[in-house]
Coordinates of C-alpha atoms and ligand atoms in Angstrom, one line a residue:
M102 CA -6.7 -28.2 45.6
F103 CA -5.0 -27.9 42.2
E104 CA -6.3 -30.2 39.5
R105 CA -4.4 -30.0 36.3
K106 CA -6.6 -29.4 33.2
P107 CA -5.8 -31.6 30.2
R108 CA -3.7 -30.0 27.5
S109 CA -5.9 -27.9 25.2
E110 CA -5.9 -28.4 21.4
Y111 CA -4.6 -24.9 21.1
E112 CA -1.6 -25.5 23.4
A113 CA -0.9 -28.9 21.7
A114 CA -0.8 -27.1 18.3
L115 CA 1.6 -24.5 19.7
L116 CA 3.9 -27.2 21.1
D117 CA 3.9 -28.9 17.7
K118 CA 4.8 -25.7 15.9
G119 CA 7.5 -25.1 18.4
K120 CA 9.1 -28.5 17.7
R121 CA 8.8 -27.9 13.9
F122 CA 10.3 -24.4 13.8
M123 CA 12.8 -24.3 16.7
P124 CA 15.7 -26.7 16.7
S125 CA 15.4 -27.8 20.3
G126 CA 11.7 -27.2 20.5
P127 CA 10.0 -25.2 23.3
R128 CA 11.7 -25.4 26.7
N129 CA 10.2 -27.9 29.0
P130 CA 10.1 -27.1 32.7
T131 CA 10.5 -30.8 33.9
R132 CA 11.7 -32.5 30.7
S133 CA 8.7 -34.9 30.8
P134 CA 6.9 -34.6 27.5
D135 CA 3.5 -34.7 29.2
Q136 CA 4.4 -31.6 31.1
A137 CA 5.7 -29.4 28.3
M138 CA 3.8 -26.1 28.4
I139 CA 3.4 -22.9 26.5
V140 CA 3.1 -19.8 28.8
K141 CA 0.0 -17.6 28.4
R142 CA 1.0 -15.1 31.1
G143 CA 2.9 -14.5 34.3
R144 CA 1.4 -12.4 37.1
G145 CA 3.0 -12.0 40.6
S146 CA 4.0 -15.4 41.9
R147 CA 1.8 -17.2 39.3
L148 CA 2.4 -18.6 35.8
E149 CA -0.5 -19.6 33.5
D150 CA -0.3 -22.1 30.6
C151 CA -2.3 -22.1 27.4
S152 CA -4.6 -24.8 28.8
G153 CA -5.8 -22.6 31.7
N154 CA -3.6 -24.0 34.4
T155 CA -2.1 -21.6 36.9
Y156 CA 1.0 -22.6 38.8
I157 CA 2.9 -21.2 41.8
D158 CA 6.0 -20.2 40.0
Y159 CA 9.5 -20.9 41.5
L160 CA 11.1 -21.0 38.1
L161 CA 10.7 -17.2 37.9
G162 CA 12.2 -17.0 34.4
S163 CA 15.3 -18.7 35.8
G164 CA 15.7 -16.0 38.4
P165 CA 15.0 -12.6 37.0
M166 CA 11.5 -12.2 38.3
L167 CA 12.7 -11.4 41.9
L168 CA 9.8 -9.0 42.1
G169 CA 7.4 -11.5 40.6
H170 CA 5.9 -11.2 37.2
S171 CA 4.6 -7.9 35.8
H172 CA 5.4 -6.0 39.0
P173 CA 3.2 -2.8 38.8
A174 CA 6.2 -0.5 39.5
V175 CA 8.2 -2.0 36.7
V176 CA 5.3 -2.1 34.3
S177 CA 4.5 1.5 34.9
A178 CA 8.1 2.7 34.4
V179 CA 8.4 0.7 31.2
R180 CA 5.1 1.9 29.8
E181 CA 6.1 5.5 30.4
I182 CA 9.6 5.3 28.8
L183 CA 8.2 3.5 25.7
E184 CA 6.6 6.9 24.7
D185 CA 10.1 8.3 24.5
G186 CA 11.8 5.6 22.4
N187 CA 13.5 2.4 23.5
A188 CA 17.0 2.3 22.0
Y189 CA 19.3 5.3 21.4
L190 CA 22.7 3.7 21.5
L191 CA 23.7 6.9 23.3
A192 CA 23.2 6.9 27.0
G193 CA 19.9 8.3 28.2
E194 CA 19.1 9.9 31.6
A195 CA 18.0 6.6 33.2
C196 CA 21.3 4.9 32.1
I197 CA 23.3 7.5 34.0
E198 CA 21.1 7.3 37.0
L199 CA 21.3 3.5 37.0
A200 CA 25.1 3.7 36.8
E201 CA 25.2 5.8 39.9
A202 CA 22.7 3.5 41.7
M203 CA 24.8 0.4 40.8
V204 CA 28.0 2.0 42.1
D205 CA 26.1 2.8 45.4
A206 CA 24.7 -0.7 45.6
I207 CA 27.6 -3.0 44.7
P208 CA 30.5 -3.0 47.1
C209 CA 33.3 -3.6 44.5
A210 CA 31.9 -1.1 42.0
D211 CA 33.8 2.0 41.3
K212 CA 32.4 2.0 37.7
V213 CA 29.9 0.0 35.7
Y214 CA 29.2 -1.0 32.2
F215 CA 25.9 -2.3 30.9
Q216 CA 25.1 -5.2 28.6
S217 CA 21.9 -7.1 27.7
T218 CA 22.7 -10.5 29.2
G219 CA 24.6 -12.2 32.0
S220 CA 26.7 -14.1 29.4
E221 CA 27.9 -10.8 28.0
A222 CA 28.7 -9.5 31.4
T223 CA 30.9 -12.6 32.3
F224 CA 32.4 -12.6 28.8
F225 CA 33.5 -8.9 29.1
A226 CA 34.6 -9.4 32.7
L227 CA 37.1 -12.1 31.5
R228 CA 38.2 -9.9 28.6
L229 CA 38.9 -7.0 30.9
A230 CA 40.8 -9.3 33.3
R231 CA 42.9 -10.6 30.4
A232 CA 43.7 -7.0 29.2
F233 CA 44.4 -5.8 32.7
R234 CA 46.8 -8.7 33.6
K235 CA 48.2 -9.1 30.1
R236 CA 47.7 -12.9 30.5
D237 CA 45.3 -15.2 28.8
K238 CA 44.3 -18.1 31.1
I239 CA 41.2 -18.1 33.2
L240 CA 40.5 -20.4 36.2
K241 CA 36.9 -21.4 36.9
F242 CA 35.3 -23.9 39.3
E243 CA 33.9 -27.2 38.2
G244 CA 30.1 -27.1 38.0
G245 CA 30.0 -23.3 38.0
Y246 CA 27.9 -21.8 35.2
H247 CA 28.8 -18.4 33.7
G248 CA 26.7 -18.3 30.5
M249 CA 26.9 -19.5 27.0
H250 CA 30.2 -18.1 25.6
D251 CA 33.1 -20.3 24.7
Y252 CA 35.2 -19.6 27.8
A253 CA 32.2 -20.2 30.1
L254 CA 30.7 -23.3 28.7
V255 CA 33.4 -25.5 30.1
S256 CA 33.2 -27.9 33.1
T257 CA 29.7 -26.6 34.1
Q258 CA 26.8 -28.4 35.6
W259 CA 26.4 -30.4 32.4
T260 CA 29.8 -32.2 32.9
Y261 CA 28.8 -35.8 33.5
A262 CA 32.4 -37.2 33.0
P263 CA 34.7 -34.7 34.6
A264 CA 38.5 -34.8 33.9
D265 CA 41.3 -34.6 36.4
F266 CA 41.8 -31.0 37.7
P267 CA 42.7 -28.6 36.2
T268 CA 41.7 -30.1 32.8
P269 CA 38.6 -28.5 31.3
V270 CA 35.7 -30.4 29.6
A271 CA 33.7 -28.6 26.9
N272 CA 30.0 -28.7 27.4
S273 CA 29.1 -28.1 23.7
A274 CA 30.3 -28.9 20.3
G275 CA 31.8 -25.9 18.6
I276 CA 34.1 -24.7 21.4
P277 CA 37.5 -24.2 19.9
A278 CA 40.3 -26.4 21.3
S279 CA 42.4 -23.2 21.6
V280 CA 39.9 -21.8 24.0
L281 CA 40.0 -24.9 26.1
G282 CA 43.7 -24.4 26.3
E283 CA 43.1 -21.2 28.1
V284 CA 40.8 -22.5 30.8
L285 CA 41.8 -24.2 34.1
V286 CA 39.3 -25.9 36.4
A287 CA 39.4 -26.2 40.2
P288 CA 37.1 -27.8 42.8
F289 CA 34.7 -25.4 44.5
N290 CA 35.0 -25.2 48.3
D291 CA 38.5 -26.8 48.2
I292 CA 41.0 -24.0 48.8
D293 CA 44.0 -26.3 49.1
T294 CA 43.6 -27.9 45.6
T295 CA 42.6 -24.5 44.2
A296 CA 45.7 -22.8 45.7
K297 CA 48.0 -25.5 44.2
I298 CA 46.6 -24.9 40.7
V299 CA 46.6 -21.1 41.0
E300 CA 50.1 -20.9 42.4
S301 CA 51.5 -23.2 39.8
H302 CA 49.9 -21.2 37.0
A303 CA 50.1 -17.8 38.6
D304 CA 52.2 -16.4 35.9
E305 CA 49.8 -17.3 33.1
L306 CA 46.5 -16.5 34.9
A307 CA 44.5 -13.4 33.9
G308 CA 41.7 -14.0 36.4
V309 CA 39.7 -16.4 38.6
I310 CA 35.9 -16.5 38.1
V311 CA 33.6 -18.0 40.7
E312 CA 29.9 -18.1 41.5
P313 CA 30.1 -17.1 45.2
M314 CA 27.2 -19.5 45.8
Q315 CA 27.9 -22.1 43.1
R316 CA 24.5 -23.1 41.8
T317 CA 22.8 -24.0 45.1
I318 CA 26.0 -24.8 47.0
P319 CA 26.9 -22.1 49.5
P320 CA 30.6 -21.4 50.1
R321 CA 32.1 -23.1 53.1
D322 CA 33.3 -20.8 55.9
G323 CA 36.5 -19.2 54.8
F324 CA 36.5 -20.4 51.2
L325 CA 35.7 -17.1 49.6
S326 CA 37.9 -15.1 51.9
D327 CA 40.8 -17.5 51.4
L328 CA 40.3 -17.3 47.6
R329 CA 40.3 -13.5 48.0
E330 CA 43.5 -13.6 49.9
L331 CA 45.2 -16.0 47.4
T332 CA 44.3 -14.0 44.3
Q333 CA 45.2 -10.7 46.0
R334 CA 48.6 -12.0 47.1
L335 CA 49.3 -13.1 43.5
G336 CA 47.8 -10.0 41.9
I337 CA 45.2 -12.0 39.9
P338 CA 41.8 -10.3 39.5
L339 CA 39.0 -12.2 41.2
V340 CA 35.7 -12.1 39.4
F341 CA 32.4 -12.8 41.1
D342 CA 29.7 -14.1 38.8
E343 CA 26.7 -12.5 40.6
V344 CA 24.2 -13.1 37.8
V345 CA 22.1 -15.2 40.2
T346 CA 23.2 -13.8 43.6
G347 CA 23.2 -10.1 42.7
F348 CA 20.3 -8.3 44.4
R349 CA 19.0 -11.7 45.4
L350 CA 21.1 -12.6 48.4
A351 CA 21.2 -9.0 49.5
Y352 CA 20.9 -5.6 47.8
G353 CA 24.7 -5.6 47.5
G354 CA 24.7 -9.2 46.3
A355 CA 26.8 -12.1 47.6
Q356 CA 29.8 -9.8 48.1
E357 CA 27.7 -8.0 50.8
Y358 CA 26.0 -11.2 52.1
Y359 CA 29.3 -13.2 52.5
D360 CA 31.3 -10.0 53.1
V361 CA 34.1 -10.7 50.6
Q362 CA 34.9 -8.2 47.9
P363 CA 36.0 -9.2 44.4
D364 CA 37.8 -7.0 41.9
I365 CA 35.2 -7.3 39.2
C366 CA 31.7 -8.7 39.2
A367 CA 29.1 -9.6 36.6
L368 CA 25.4 -9.2 37.3
G369 CA 22.2 -9.7 35.4
K370 CA 18.8 -11.4 36.0
S371 CA 17.3 -10.0 39.2
I372 CA 18.1 -6.4 38.6
S373 CA 15.5 -5.2 36.2
G374 CA 12.2 -7.0 36.6
G375 CA 12.8 -9.3 33.7
H376 CA 14.1 -6.8 31.2
P377 CA 17.3 -7.9 29.5
I378 CA 20.3 -6.6 31.3
G379 CA 23.9 -7.5 32.2
V380 CA 26.1 -5.3 34.4
L381 CA 29.9 -5.4 34.6
A382 CA 31.1 -3.6 37.7
G383 CA 34.5 -3.3 39.3
R384 CA 37.6 -1.5 40.4
A385 CA 38.3 1.7 38.6
D386 CA 41.8 0.7 37.4
I387 CA 40.5 -2.5 35.8
M388 CA 37.3 -0.9 34.4
D389 CA 39.4 1.9 33.0
C390 CA 41.0 -0.6 30.6
A391 CA 37.9 0.2 28.6
G392 CA 38.3 4.0 29.0
P393 CA 39.1 6.6 26.4
A394 CA 42.8 6.9 27.3
K395 CA 43.5 3.2 26.8
L396 CA 41.4 3.1 23.6
M397 CA 43.3 6.1 22.2
S398 CA 46.5 4.3 22.9
G399 CA 45.3 1.2 21.0
E400 CA 45.4 -0.9 24.1
G401 CA 41.8 -0.5 25.2
V402 CA 39.1 -3.1 25.7
L403 CA 36.0 -2.8 23.6
L404 CA 32.8 -3.5 25.5
S405 CA 30.1 -2.2 23.2
G406 CA 26.6 -3.5 22.5
T407 CA 23.7 -2.0 20.6
Y408 CA 21.2 -2.4 23.5
S409 CA 23.7 -1.8 26.3
G410 CA 22.2 0.6 28.8
N411 CA 18.9 0.8 26.8
P412 CA 16.3 3.0 28.4
V413 CA 13.7 0.3 28.9
S414 CA 16.0 -2.0 31.0
A415 CA 17.4 1.1 32.8
V416 CA 14.1 2.4 34.0
A417 CA 12.9 -1.1 34.8
A418 CA 16.1 -1.6 36.9
L419 CA 15.6 1.7 38.7
A420 CA 12.0 0.8 39.5
A421 CA 13.0 -2.7 40.7
M422 CA 15.8 -1.3 42.9
R423 CA 13.4 1.2 44.5
E424 CA 11.1 -1.7 45.4
L425 CA 14.1 -3.7 46.8
R426 CA 15.2 -0.8 49.0
K427 CA 11.8 -0.7 50.8
P428 CA 12.2 -1.6 54.5
G429 CA 11.7 -5.3 55.3
V430 CA 11.7 -6.6 51.7
Y431 CA 14.7 -8.8 52.2
D432 CA 13.5 -9.9 55.6
G433 CA 10.2 -11.1 54.1
L434 CA 12.0 -12.8 51.2
F435 CA 14.4 -14.7 53.5
E436 CA 11.6 -15.6 56.0
R437 CA 9.4 -17.2 53.3
G438 CA 12.3 -18.8 51.6
R439 CA 13.6 -20.2 54.9
R440 CA 10.1 -21.6 55.7
L441 CA 10.0 -23.4 52.4
M442 CA 13.5 -24.8 52.9
E443 CA 12.6 -26.0 56.3
G444 CA 9.3 -27.4 55.1
L445 CA 10.9 -29.5 52.4
A446 CA 13.7 -30.8 54.7
A447 CA 11.1 -31.8 57.3
L448 CA 9.0 -33.7 54.6
A449 CA 12.0 -35.6 53.3
S450 CA 12.9 -36.7 56.8
E451 CA 9.2 -37.6 57.6
F452 CA 9.0 -39.8 54.5
E453 CA 12.5 -41.1 55.2
I454 CA 13.8 -40.1 51.8
P455 CA 17.5 -39.2 52.0
A456 CA 17.8 -35.6 50.9
I457 CA 19.2 -32.2 51.9
V458 CA 18.1 -28.7 51.2
S459 CA 21.0 -26.7 49.9
G460 CA 21.3 -23.0 49.1
E461 CA 20.2 -19.8 50.7
P462 CA 16.6 -18.8 51.3
P463 CA 16.1 -16.8 48.0
A464 CA 17.5 -19.7 45.9
F465 CA 17.9 -23.3 46.9
D466 CA 17.0 -26.9 46.0
L467 CA 16.2 -30.2 47.5
W468 CA 19.0 -32.7 46.6
F469 CA 18.4 -36.4 46.9
T470 CA 21.6 -37.6 48.5
E471 CA 22.8 -39.3 51.7
G472 CA 26.0 -37.2 51.7
D473 CA 27.2 -33.7 52.1
L474 CA 27.0 -31.2 49.2
A475 CA 30.2 -29.1 49.0
N476 CA 31.2 -29.3 45.3
F477 CA 30.2 -30.4 41.9
R478 CA 31.3 -34.1 42.4
D479 CA 29.0 -34.3 45.4
M480 CA 26.2 -33.1 43.1
L481 CA 27.0 -35.8 40.6
R482 CA 26.5 -38.4 43.3
C483 CA 22.9 -37.1 43.9
D484 CA 19.9 -39.0 42.6
G485 CA 19.0 -36.9 39.6
K486 CA 16.2 -39.2 38.5
T487 CA 14.4 -38.7 41.9
Q488 CA 15.0 -35.0 41.7
A489 CA 13.4 -34.8 38.2
R490 CA 10.5 -37.0 39.3
F491 CA 9.9 -34.8 42.4
A492 CA 9.7 -31.7 40.1
Q493 CA 7.2 -33.6 37.8
L494 CA 5.0 -34.6 40.8
L495 CA 5.1 -31.0 42.0
M496 CA 4.0 -29.7 38.7
D497 CA 1.1 -32.1 38.6
R498 CA 0.2 -30.4 42.0
G499 CA 0.4 -26.8 40.7
V500 CA 4.0 -25.9 41.5
V501 CA 6.6 -25.2 38.8
K502 CA 10.3 -24.9 39.7
A503 CA 13.6 -24.4 37.9
H504 CA 15.6 -27.5 37.1
E505 CA 17.8 -27.8 40.2
K506 CA 16.5 -24.6 41.9
F507 CA 13.6 -23.0 43.7
F508 CA 13.8 -19.3 43.1
V509 CA 11.7 -17.3 45.6
S510 CA 10.3 -13.8 44.8
I511 CA 9.4 -10.9 47.1
V512 CA 5.7 -11.5 46.2
H513 CA 5.4 -15.1 47.1
S514 CA 2.9 -15.0 50.0
D515 CA 2.7 -17.0 53.2
Q516 CA -0.3 -18.7 51.6
D517 CA 1.9 -19.6 48.5
I518 CA 4.4 -21.2 50.8
D519 CA 1.8 -23.1 52.7
D520 CA 0.2 -24.3 49.4
T521 CA 3.7 -25.3 48.2
I522 CA 4.5 -27.3 51.3
A523 CA 1.1 -29.1 51.0
A524 CA 1.8 -29.9 47.3
A525 CA 5.3 -31.1 48.3
R526 CA 3.8 -33.3 51.0
S527 CA 1.5 -35.0 48.5
A528 CA 4.5 -35.3 46.0
M529 CA 6.7 -36.9 48.7
E530 CA 3.9 -39.3 49.6
Q531 CA 3.7 -40.4 46.0
L532 CA 7.5 -40.5 45.6
S533 CA 7.7 -42.7 48.7
S534 CA 5.2 -45.2 47.4
E535 CA 6.9 -45.3 44.0
R536 CA 10.2 -46.0 45.8
A537 CA 8.6 -48.7 47.9
S538 CA 7.2 -50.5 44.8
T539 CA 10.6 -50.6 42.9
Ligands
PLP41 C1 25.6 -17.6 37.4 C2 25.2 -17.3 36.0 N1 26.0 -16.6 35.2 C3 25.7 -16.3 34.0 C4 24.5 -16.6 33.4 C5 24.2 -16.2 32.0 O1 23.2 -15.3 32.0 P1 22.3 -15.1 30.7 O2 21.4 -16.3 30.6 O3 21.5 -13.8 31.0 O4 23.2 -14.9 29.6 C6 23.6 -17.4 34.2 C7 22.3 -17.8 33.6 O5 21.6 -18.7 34.1 C8 24.0 -17.7 35.5 O6 23.1 -18.5 36.3

């Protein structure tokens, strides 16, 4: 049974320095000051803090550690390439090999371009769409997250006071009003409202960007295919943000899993065993807007980055992809994820706490709500305080999770799942008695 060791003086000193030298301080897994931690190391499905506590990790670096921490195949590939240099700007052998492997893996990919983060991948995807369509406006879905750039940080999961559709809400100071003027917002899983907005702005729209599974809300039957049909009919590029779903829901991402093909997609996170990567993939005619012919004519799209396609991330990605191609890997991931989803749902019903488990087995969360969860406004109606409290109680019991997500890796064992369900039972018990006493 996990018993949390008290914070060591060493960890307390690191936390203090973090607060002093970093404007927002060290990131806290549960937002409770008592539970702030500094990581010592990650190994497999475990994360260790600087006070000697080891947690079962479902935060997984916010998703990238699909193979678990320090997977031996990734570590060995990276160790080897470091002897040969780790940034050339020019493409190395692994970069070319990775481009071919990505085109083989991703259904919509005729060509790919590499970046270092998911934010860059979505940023460049939107730039490509604007250049291709020779229009400026982008439509996104309320509550969808596409990274930290100005076009993306609008009407995301941090929008506590949404505006009427299609008006965007900035989620940060510093986003120019002129950028807001180029973004339209629609409700996820509501094709009728979306179609009205898209059709009435069709002549201004450069592209539509969507997380195929928005946070942990899966698309309703027909939503993605209807969105595909709508955008295709109007000649508007459809961009899937697969930064979370890519290689996680299936080797070919959500476009394989839900069987709907976008024109362009942005990937990142799960590809490369935690080494920084972003991938922009798509139809040749759109991707060729960044090709030499267009650039020579002065109409090309610039997509460059110093670390784009760097050899370390490239060999790490190739090693990770080899592991993911092994037979049975996704079956195991789904089986264990599903068992945890079902275990959590059963506990909520046993303790008579209104909640639903939403998502797909490799990424999901327990949402405390009596209703359905189809879009961002449904999420806003969930009991966020109970959700945060549940995460804190889990952490006291040796389980760390992402804010609003459980990410499962291919190295979480059956025992990890059993131990997590046992921790969740004890957390639910405590939650239930706290609710009874208020
Ligand atoms: C769906 C989605 N898109 C884009 C991003 C941005 O990726 P990065 O943090 O690598 O810039 C994230 C990050 O959480 C994400 O979840």
